mmCIF file of C-alpha atoms and ligand atoms in Angstrom:
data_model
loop_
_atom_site.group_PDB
_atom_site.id
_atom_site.type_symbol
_atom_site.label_atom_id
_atom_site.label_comp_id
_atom_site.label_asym_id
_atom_site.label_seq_id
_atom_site.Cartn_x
_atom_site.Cartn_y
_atom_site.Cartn_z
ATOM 1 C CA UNK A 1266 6.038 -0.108 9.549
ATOM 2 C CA UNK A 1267 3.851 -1.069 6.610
ATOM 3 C CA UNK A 1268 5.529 -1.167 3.055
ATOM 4 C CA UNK A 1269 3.229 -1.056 0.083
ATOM 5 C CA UNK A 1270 4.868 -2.651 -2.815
ATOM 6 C CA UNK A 1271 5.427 -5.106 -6.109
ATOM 7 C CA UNK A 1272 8.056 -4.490 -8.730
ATOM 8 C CA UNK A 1273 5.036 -4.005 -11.234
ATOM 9 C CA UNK A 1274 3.904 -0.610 -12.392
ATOM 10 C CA UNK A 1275 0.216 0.335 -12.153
ATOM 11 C CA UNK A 1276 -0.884 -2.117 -9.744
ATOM 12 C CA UNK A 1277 -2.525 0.350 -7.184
ATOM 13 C CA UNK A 1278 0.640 0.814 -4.615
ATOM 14 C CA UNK A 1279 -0.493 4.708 -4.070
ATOM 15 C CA UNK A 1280 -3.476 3.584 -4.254
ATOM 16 C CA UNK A 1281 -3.546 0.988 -1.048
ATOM 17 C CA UNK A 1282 -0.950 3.614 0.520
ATOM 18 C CA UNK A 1283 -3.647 6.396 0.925
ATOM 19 C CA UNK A 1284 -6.220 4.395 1.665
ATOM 20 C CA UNK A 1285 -4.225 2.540 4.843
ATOM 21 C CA UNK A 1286 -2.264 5.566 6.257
ATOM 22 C CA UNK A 1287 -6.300 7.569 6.221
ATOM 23 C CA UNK A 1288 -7.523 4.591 7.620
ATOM 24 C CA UNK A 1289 -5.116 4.358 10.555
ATOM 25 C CA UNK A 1290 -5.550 8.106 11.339
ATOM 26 C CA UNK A 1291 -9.422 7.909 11.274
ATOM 27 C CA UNK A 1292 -8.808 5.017 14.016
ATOM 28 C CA UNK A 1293 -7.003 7.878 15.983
ATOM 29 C CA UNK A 1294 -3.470 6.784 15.525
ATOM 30 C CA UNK A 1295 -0.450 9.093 14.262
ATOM 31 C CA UNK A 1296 0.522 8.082 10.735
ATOM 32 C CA UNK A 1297 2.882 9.122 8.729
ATOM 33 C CA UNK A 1298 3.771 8.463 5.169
ATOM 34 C CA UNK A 1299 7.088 8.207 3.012
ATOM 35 C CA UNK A 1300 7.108 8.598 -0.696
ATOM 36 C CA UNK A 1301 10.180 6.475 -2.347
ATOM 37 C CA UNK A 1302 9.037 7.006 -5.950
ATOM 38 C CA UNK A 1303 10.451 10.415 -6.133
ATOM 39 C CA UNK A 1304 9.970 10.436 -9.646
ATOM 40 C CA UNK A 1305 6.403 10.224 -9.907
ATOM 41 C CA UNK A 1306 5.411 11.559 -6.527
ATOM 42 C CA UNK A 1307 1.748 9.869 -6.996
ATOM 43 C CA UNK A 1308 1.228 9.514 -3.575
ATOM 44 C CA UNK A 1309 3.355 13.272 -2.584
ATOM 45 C CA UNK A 1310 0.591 14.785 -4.962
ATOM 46 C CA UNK A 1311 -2.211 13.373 -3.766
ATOM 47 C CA UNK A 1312 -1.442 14.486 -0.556
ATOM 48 C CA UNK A 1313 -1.029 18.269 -1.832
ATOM 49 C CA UNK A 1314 -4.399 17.710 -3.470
ATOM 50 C CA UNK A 1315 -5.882 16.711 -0.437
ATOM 51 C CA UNK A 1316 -4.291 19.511 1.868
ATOM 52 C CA UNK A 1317 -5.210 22.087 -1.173
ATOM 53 C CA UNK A 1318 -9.275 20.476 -1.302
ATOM 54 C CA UNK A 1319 -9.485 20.488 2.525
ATOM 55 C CA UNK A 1320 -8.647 24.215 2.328
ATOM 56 C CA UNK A 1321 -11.371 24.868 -0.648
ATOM 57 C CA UNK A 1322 -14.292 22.862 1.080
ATOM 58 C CA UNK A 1323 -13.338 24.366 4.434
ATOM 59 C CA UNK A 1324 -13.247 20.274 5.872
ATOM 60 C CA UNK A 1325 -11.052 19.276 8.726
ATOM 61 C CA UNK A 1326 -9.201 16.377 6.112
ATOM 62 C CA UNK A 1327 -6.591 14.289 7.935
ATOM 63 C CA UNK A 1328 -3.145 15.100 6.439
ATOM 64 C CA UNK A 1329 -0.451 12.177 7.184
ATOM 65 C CA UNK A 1330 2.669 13.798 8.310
ATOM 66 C CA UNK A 1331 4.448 13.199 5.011
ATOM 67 C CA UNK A 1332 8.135 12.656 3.237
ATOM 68 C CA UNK A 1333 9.123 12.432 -0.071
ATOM 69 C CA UNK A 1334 12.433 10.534 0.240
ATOM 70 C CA UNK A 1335 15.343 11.138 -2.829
ATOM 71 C CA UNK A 1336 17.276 8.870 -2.674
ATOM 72 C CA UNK A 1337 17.590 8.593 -6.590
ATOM 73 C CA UNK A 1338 18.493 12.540 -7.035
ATOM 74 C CA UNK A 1339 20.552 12.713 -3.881
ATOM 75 C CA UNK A 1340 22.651 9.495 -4.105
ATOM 76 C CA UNK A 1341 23.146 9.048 -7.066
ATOM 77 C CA UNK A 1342 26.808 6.648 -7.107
ATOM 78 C CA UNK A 1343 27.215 3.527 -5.650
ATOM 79 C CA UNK A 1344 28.652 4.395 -3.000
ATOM 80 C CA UNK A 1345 25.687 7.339 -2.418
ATOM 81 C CA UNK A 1346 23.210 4.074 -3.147
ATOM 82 C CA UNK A 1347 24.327 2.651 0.300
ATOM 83 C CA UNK A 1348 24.089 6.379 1.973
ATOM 84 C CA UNK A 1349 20.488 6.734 1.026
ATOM 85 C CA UNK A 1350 19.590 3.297 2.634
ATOM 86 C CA UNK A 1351 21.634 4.495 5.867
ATOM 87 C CA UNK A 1352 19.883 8.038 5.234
ATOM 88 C CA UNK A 1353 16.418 6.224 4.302
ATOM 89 C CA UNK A 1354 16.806 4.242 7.721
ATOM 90 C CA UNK A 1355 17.888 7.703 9.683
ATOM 91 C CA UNK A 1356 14.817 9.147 8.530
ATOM 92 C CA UNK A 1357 12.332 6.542 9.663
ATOM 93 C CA UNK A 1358 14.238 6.314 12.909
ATOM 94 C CA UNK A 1359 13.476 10.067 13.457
ATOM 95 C CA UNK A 1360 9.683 9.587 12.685
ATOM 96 C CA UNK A 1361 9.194 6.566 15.493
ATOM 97 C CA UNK A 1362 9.125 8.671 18.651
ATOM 98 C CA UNK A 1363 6.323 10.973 16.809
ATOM 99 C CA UNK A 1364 4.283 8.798 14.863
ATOM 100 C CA UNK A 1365 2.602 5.035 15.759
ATOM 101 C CA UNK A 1366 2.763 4.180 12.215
ATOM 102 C CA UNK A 1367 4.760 4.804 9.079
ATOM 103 C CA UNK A 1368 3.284 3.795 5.733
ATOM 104 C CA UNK A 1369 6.119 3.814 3.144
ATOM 105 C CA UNK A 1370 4.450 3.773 -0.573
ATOM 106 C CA UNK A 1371 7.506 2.527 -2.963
ATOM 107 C CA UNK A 1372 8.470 2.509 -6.783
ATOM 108 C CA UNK A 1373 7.447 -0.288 -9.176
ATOM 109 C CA UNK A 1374 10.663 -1.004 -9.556
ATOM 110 C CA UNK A 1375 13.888 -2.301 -7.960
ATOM 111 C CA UNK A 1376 16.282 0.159 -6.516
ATOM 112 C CA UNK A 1377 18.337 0.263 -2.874
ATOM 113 C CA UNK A 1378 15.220 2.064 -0.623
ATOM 114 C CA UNK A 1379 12.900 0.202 -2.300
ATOM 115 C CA UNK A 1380 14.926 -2.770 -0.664
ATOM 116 C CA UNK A 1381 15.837 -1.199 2.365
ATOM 117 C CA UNK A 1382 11.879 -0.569 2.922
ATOM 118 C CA UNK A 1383 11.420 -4.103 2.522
ATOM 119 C CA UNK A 1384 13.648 -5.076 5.235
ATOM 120 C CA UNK A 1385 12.057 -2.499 7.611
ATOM 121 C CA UNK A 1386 8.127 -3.943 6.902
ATOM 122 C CA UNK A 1387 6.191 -5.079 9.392
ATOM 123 C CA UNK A 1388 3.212 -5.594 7.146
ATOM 124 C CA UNK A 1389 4.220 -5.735 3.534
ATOM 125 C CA UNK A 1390 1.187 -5.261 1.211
ATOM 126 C CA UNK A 1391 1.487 -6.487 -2.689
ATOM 127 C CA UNK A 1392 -1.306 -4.783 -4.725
ATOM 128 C CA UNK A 1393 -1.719 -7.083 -7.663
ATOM 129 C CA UNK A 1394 -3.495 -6.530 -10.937
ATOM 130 C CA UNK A 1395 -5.491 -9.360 -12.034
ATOM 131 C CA UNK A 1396 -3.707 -11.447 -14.598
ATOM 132 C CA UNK A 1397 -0.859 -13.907 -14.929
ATOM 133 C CA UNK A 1398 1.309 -11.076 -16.714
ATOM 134 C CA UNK A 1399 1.226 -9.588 -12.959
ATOM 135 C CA UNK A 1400 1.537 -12.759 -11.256
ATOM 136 C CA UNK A 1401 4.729 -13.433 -12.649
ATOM 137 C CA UNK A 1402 6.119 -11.059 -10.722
ATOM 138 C CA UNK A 1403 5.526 -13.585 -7.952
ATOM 139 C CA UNK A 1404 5.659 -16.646 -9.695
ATOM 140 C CA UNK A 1405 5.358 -18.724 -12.826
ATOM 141 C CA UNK A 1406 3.058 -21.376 -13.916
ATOM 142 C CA UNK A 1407 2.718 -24.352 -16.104
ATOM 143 C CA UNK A 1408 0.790 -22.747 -18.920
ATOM 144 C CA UNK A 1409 -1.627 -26.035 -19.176
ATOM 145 C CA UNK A 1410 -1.669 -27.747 -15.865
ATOM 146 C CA UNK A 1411 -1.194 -24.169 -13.872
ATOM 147 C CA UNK A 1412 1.093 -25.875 -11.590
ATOM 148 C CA UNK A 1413 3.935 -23.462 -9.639
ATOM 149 C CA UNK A 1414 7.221 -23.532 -11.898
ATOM 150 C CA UNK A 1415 9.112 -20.941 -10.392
ATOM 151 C CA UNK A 1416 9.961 -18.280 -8.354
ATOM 152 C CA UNK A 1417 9.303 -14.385 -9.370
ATOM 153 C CA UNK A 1418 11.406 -11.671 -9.272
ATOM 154 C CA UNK A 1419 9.735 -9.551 -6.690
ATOM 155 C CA UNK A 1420 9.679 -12.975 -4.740
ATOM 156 C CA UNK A 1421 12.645 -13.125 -4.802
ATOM 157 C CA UNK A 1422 13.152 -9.225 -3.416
ATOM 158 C CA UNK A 1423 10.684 -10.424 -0.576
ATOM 159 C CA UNK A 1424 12.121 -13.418 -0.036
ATOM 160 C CA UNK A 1425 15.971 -11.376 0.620
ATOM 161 C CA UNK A 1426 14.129 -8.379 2.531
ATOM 162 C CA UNK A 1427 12.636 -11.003 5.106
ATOM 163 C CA UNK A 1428 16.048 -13.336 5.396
ATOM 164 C CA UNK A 1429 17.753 -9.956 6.344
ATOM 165 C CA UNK A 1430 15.197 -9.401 9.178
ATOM 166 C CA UNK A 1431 15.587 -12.585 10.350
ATOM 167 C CA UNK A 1432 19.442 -12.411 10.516
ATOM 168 C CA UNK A 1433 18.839 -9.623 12.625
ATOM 169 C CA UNK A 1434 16.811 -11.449 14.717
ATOM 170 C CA UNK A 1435 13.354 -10.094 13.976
ATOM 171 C CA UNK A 1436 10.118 -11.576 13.210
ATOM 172 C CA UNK A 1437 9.747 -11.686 9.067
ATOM 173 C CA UNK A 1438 6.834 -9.066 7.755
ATOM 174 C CA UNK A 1439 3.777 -10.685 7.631
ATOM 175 C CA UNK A 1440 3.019 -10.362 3.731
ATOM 176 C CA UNK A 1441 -0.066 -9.869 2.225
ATOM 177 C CA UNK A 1442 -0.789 -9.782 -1.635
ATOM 178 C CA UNK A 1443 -4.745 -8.566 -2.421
ATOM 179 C CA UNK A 1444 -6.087 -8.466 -6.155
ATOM 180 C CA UNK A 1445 -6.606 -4.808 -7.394
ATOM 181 C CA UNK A 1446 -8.654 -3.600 -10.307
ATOM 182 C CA UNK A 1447 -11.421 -7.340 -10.041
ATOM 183 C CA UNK A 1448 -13.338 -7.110 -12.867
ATOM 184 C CA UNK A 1449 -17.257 -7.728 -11.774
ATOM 185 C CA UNK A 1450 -17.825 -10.011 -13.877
ATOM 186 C CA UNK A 1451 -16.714 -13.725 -13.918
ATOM 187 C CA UNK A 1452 -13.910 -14.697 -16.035
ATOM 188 C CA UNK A 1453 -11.943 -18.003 -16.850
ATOM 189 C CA UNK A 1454 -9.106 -15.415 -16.294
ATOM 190 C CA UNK A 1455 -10.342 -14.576 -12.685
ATOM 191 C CA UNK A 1456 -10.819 -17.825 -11.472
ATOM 192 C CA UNK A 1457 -6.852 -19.186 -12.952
ATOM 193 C CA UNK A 1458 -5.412 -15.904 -11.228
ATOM 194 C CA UNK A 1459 -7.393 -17.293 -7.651
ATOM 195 C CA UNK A 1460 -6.171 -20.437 -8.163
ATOM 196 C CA UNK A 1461 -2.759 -19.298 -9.232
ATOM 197 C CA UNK A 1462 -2.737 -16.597 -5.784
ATOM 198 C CA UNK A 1463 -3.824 -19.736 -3.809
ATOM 199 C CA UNK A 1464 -1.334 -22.186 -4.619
ATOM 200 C CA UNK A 1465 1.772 -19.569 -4.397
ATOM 201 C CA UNK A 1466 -0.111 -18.046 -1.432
ATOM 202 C CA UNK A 1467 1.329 -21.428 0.316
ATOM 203 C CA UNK A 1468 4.789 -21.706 -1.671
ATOM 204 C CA UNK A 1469 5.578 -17.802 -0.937
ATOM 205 C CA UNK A 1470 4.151 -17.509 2.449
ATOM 206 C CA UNK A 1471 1.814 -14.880 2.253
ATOM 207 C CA UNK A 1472 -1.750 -13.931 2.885
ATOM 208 C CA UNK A 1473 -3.772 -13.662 -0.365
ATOM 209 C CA UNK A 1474 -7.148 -11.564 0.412
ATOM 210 C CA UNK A 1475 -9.403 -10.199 -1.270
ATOM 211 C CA UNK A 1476 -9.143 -6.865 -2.770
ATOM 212 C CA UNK A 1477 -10.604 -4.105 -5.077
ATOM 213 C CA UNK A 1478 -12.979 -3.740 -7.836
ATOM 214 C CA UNK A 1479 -12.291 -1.808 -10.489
ATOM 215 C CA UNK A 1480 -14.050 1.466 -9.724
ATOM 216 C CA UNK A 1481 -13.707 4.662 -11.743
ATOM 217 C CA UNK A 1482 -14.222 6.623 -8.253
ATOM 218 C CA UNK A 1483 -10.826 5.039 -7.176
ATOM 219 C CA UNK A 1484 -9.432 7.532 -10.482
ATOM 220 C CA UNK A 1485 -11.256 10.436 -9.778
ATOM 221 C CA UNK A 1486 -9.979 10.508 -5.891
ATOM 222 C CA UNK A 1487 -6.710 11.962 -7.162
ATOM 223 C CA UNK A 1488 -7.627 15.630 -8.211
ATOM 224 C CA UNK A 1489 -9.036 16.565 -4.297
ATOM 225 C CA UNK A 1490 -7.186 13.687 -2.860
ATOM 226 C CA UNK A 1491 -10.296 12.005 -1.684
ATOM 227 C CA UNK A 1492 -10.822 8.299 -0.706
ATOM 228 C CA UNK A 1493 -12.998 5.903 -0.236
ATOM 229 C CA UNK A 1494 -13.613 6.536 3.583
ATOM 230 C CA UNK A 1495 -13.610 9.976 3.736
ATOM 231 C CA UNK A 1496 -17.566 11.225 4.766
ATOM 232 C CA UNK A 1497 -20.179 10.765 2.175
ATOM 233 C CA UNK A 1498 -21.392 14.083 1.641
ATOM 234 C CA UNK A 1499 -21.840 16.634 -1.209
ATOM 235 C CA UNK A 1500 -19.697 19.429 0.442
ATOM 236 C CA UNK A 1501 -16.410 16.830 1.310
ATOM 237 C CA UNK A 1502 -16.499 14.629 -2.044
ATOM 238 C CA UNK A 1503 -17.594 18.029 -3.925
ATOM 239 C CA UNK A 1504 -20.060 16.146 -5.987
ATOM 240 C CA UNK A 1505 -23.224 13.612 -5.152
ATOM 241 C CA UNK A 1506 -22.313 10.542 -3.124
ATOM 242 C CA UNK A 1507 -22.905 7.242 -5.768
ATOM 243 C CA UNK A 1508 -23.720 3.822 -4.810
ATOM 244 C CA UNK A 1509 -20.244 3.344 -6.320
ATOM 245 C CA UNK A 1510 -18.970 5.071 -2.981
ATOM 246 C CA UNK A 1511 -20.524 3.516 -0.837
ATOM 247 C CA UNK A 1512 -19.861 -0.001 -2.680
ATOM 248 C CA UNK A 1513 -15.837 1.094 -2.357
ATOM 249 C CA UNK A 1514 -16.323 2.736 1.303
ATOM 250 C CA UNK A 1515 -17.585 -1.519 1.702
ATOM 251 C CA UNK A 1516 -14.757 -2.724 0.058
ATOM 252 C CA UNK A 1517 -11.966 -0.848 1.520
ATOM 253 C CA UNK A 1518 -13.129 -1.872 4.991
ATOM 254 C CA UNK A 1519 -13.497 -5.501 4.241
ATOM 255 C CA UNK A 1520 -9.860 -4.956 3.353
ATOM 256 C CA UNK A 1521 -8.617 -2.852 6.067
ATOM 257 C CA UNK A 1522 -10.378 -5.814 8.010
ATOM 258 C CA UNK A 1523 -8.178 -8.406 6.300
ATOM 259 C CA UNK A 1524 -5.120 -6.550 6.392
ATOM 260 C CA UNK A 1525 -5.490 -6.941 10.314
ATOM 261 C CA UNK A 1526 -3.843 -3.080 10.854
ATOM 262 C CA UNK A 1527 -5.081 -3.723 14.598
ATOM 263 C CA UNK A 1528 -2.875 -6.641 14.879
ATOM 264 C CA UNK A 1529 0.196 -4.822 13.455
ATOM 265 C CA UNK A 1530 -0.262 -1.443 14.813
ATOM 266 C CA UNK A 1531 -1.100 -2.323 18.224
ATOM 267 C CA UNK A 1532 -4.285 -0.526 17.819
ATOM 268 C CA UNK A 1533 -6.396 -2.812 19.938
ATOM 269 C CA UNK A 1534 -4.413 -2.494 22.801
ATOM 270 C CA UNK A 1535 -5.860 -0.204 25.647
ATOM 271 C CA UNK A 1536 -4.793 3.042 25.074
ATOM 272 C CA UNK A 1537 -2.654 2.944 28.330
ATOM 273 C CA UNK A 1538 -0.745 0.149 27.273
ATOM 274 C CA UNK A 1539 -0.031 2.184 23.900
ATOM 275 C CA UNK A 1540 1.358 4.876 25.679
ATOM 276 C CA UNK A 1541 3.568 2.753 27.907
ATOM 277 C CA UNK A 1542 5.157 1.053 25.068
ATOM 278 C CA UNK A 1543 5.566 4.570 22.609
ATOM 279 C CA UNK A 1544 7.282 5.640 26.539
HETATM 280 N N1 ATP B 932 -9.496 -0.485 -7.967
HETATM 281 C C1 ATP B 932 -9.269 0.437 -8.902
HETATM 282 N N2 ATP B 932 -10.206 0.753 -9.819
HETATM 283 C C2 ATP B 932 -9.969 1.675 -10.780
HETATM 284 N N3 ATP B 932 -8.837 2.353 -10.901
HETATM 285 C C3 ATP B 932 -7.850 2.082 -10.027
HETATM 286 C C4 ATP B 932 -8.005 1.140 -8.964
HETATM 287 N N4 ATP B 932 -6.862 1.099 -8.245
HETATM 288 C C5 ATP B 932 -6.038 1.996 -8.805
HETATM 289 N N5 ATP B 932 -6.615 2.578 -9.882
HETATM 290 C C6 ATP B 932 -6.052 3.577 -10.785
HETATM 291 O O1 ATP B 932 -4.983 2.954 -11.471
HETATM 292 C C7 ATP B 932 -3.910 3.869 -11.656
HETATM 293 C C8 ATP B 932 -2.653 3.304 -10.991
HETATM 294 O O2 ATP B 932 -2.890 3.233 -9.592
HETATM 295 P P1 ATP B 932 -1.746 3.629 -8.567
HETATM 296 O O3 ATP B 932 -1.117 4.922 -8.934
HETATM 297 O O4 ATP B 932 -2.304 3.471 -7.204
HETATM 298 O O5 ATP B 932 -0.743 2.415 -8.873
HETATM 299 P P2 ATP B 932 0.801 2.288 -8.498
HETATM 300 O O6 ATP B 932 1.051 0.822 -8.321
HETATM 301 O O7 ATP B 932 1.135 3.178 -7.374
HETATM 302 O O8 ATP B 932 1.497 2.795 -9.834
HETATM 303 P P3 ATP B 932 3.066 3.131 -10.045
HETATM 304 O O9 ATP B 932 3.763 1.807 -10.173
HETATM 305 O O10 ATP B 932 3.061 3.906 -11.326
HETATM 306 O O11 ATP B 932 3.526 3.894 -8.839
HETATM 307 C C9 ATP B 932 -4.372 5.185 -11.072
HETATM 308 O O12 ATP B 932 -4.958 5.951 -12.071
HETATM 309 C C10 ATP B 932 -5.434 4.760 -10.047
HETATM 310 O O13 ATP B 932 -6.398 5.768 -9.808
HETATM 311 MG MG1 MG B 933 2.627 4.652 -7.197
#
């Protein structure tokens, strides 16, 4: 179960999502992903897109198996609000005998499936744009010494989400927050957001890698619901490969790399041994 999320808008959830569920199907597992921003549907469409591009280039695209959960339209009352986490649990419970991973792309806000994801993560993934603004989200600082003040919100949401796991006597998800949108140049900005990541890294208990630049291809993916590590070639990316690709085909590897998805998924055990445990 990996959960991409932060209670911040814009940080590159869909994004990561895409990237990671394409990833773990080009590395021959069965992925599927869930949508909980029924609103926007960022992740539902890009998905269509792809299916719709893979049909006009006449390329085999992979195609997660794919749900767009409502919890918002269909429970709507309080009482409906603990429903759609019971539903929201049902649902993932019925895609675990078919699928080796589910990659569950979530709102930028706070709401009951967003939190019921959380408790379900395995490997929870925080997208974070690159200033203070976002980090506070996480945490707040001293605004001349930079030292840890507090806690964030959407620490906070973690912080819950991983107490209820352990209650229930499983392992907490292994959290990992990466920078999104790195400008290329250096910045005074860039390095205080580093050190800031680095000392809550330790307070929060997460990872803190490395993560994207900010790349226009990463915007123009959407339309034909491309990404970075789909094959370099005129006919699949319907236009001429850049260095720009293959700088954020780089990228995106160094991070699946980081993100350890072998660890988590199981994928470097011999394939017999994946079979007997999905048995
Ligand atoms: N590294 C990047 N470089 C350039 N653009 C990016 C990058 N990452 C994401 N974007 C763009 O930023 C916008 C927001 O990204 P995305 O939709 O993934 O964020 P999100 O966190 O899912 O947003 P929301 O909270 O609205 O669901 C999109 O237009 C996306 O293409
Ligand atoms: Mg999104």
């Amino acid at each position: 179960m990996i959960v991409v999320a932060n209670e911040k808008g814009g940080s590159g959830k869909s994004t990561v999502a895409m990237h990671v569920a394409i990833a773990l199907i080009k590395r021959g597992l069965r992925a599927a992903t869930v949508d909980l921003d029924s609103r926007q549907r960022s992740l539902s469409r890009t998905i269509e897109n792809r299916q719709a591009w893979a049909g006009r280039v006449g390329r085999n695209l992979e195609i997660p198996g794919h749900i767009c959960f409502d919890g918002q339209i269909d429970y709507p009352s309080a009482a409906g609000h603990v429903t759609a986490d019971q539903v929201l649990a049902d649902t993932i419970e019925t895609l675990m005998p078919t699928y080796d991973c589910i990659v569950i792309d979530t709102p930028g806000h706070d709401g009951g499936p967003m939190r019921q994801a959380h408790a379900l993560a395995d490997l929870l993934i925080t997208p974070l744009n690159d200033s203070f603004v976002n980090l506070d989200a996480l945490g707040s600082f001293d605004a001349e010494t930079l030292g840890v003040t507090g806690l964030g919100h959407y620490a906070a949401t973690v912080d819950e989400a991983r107490g209820r796991r352990i209650a229930a006597g499983r392992q907490p998800a292994d959290w990992i927050v990466l920078r999104n949108r790195l400008s290329m140049t250096a910045s005074r900005n860039k390095r205080q957001v580093d050190a800031g990541l680095r000392a809550l890294s330790a307070a929060l208990g997460f990872r803190y890698v490395e993560g994207l630049a900010e790349r226009v291809v990463y915007r123009e993916f959407f339309l034909r619901g491309l990404t970075a590590l789909d094959d370099l070639d005129e006919a699949t990316i319907g236009a001429r490969p850049t260095m720009s690709h293959v700088t954020a085909r780089q990228e995106v590897e160094q991070l699946l790399a980081a993100l350890n998805l072998e660890g988590t998924t199981g994928l470097s055990a011999p394939a017999e041994e994946r079979a007997r445990d999905a048995a």
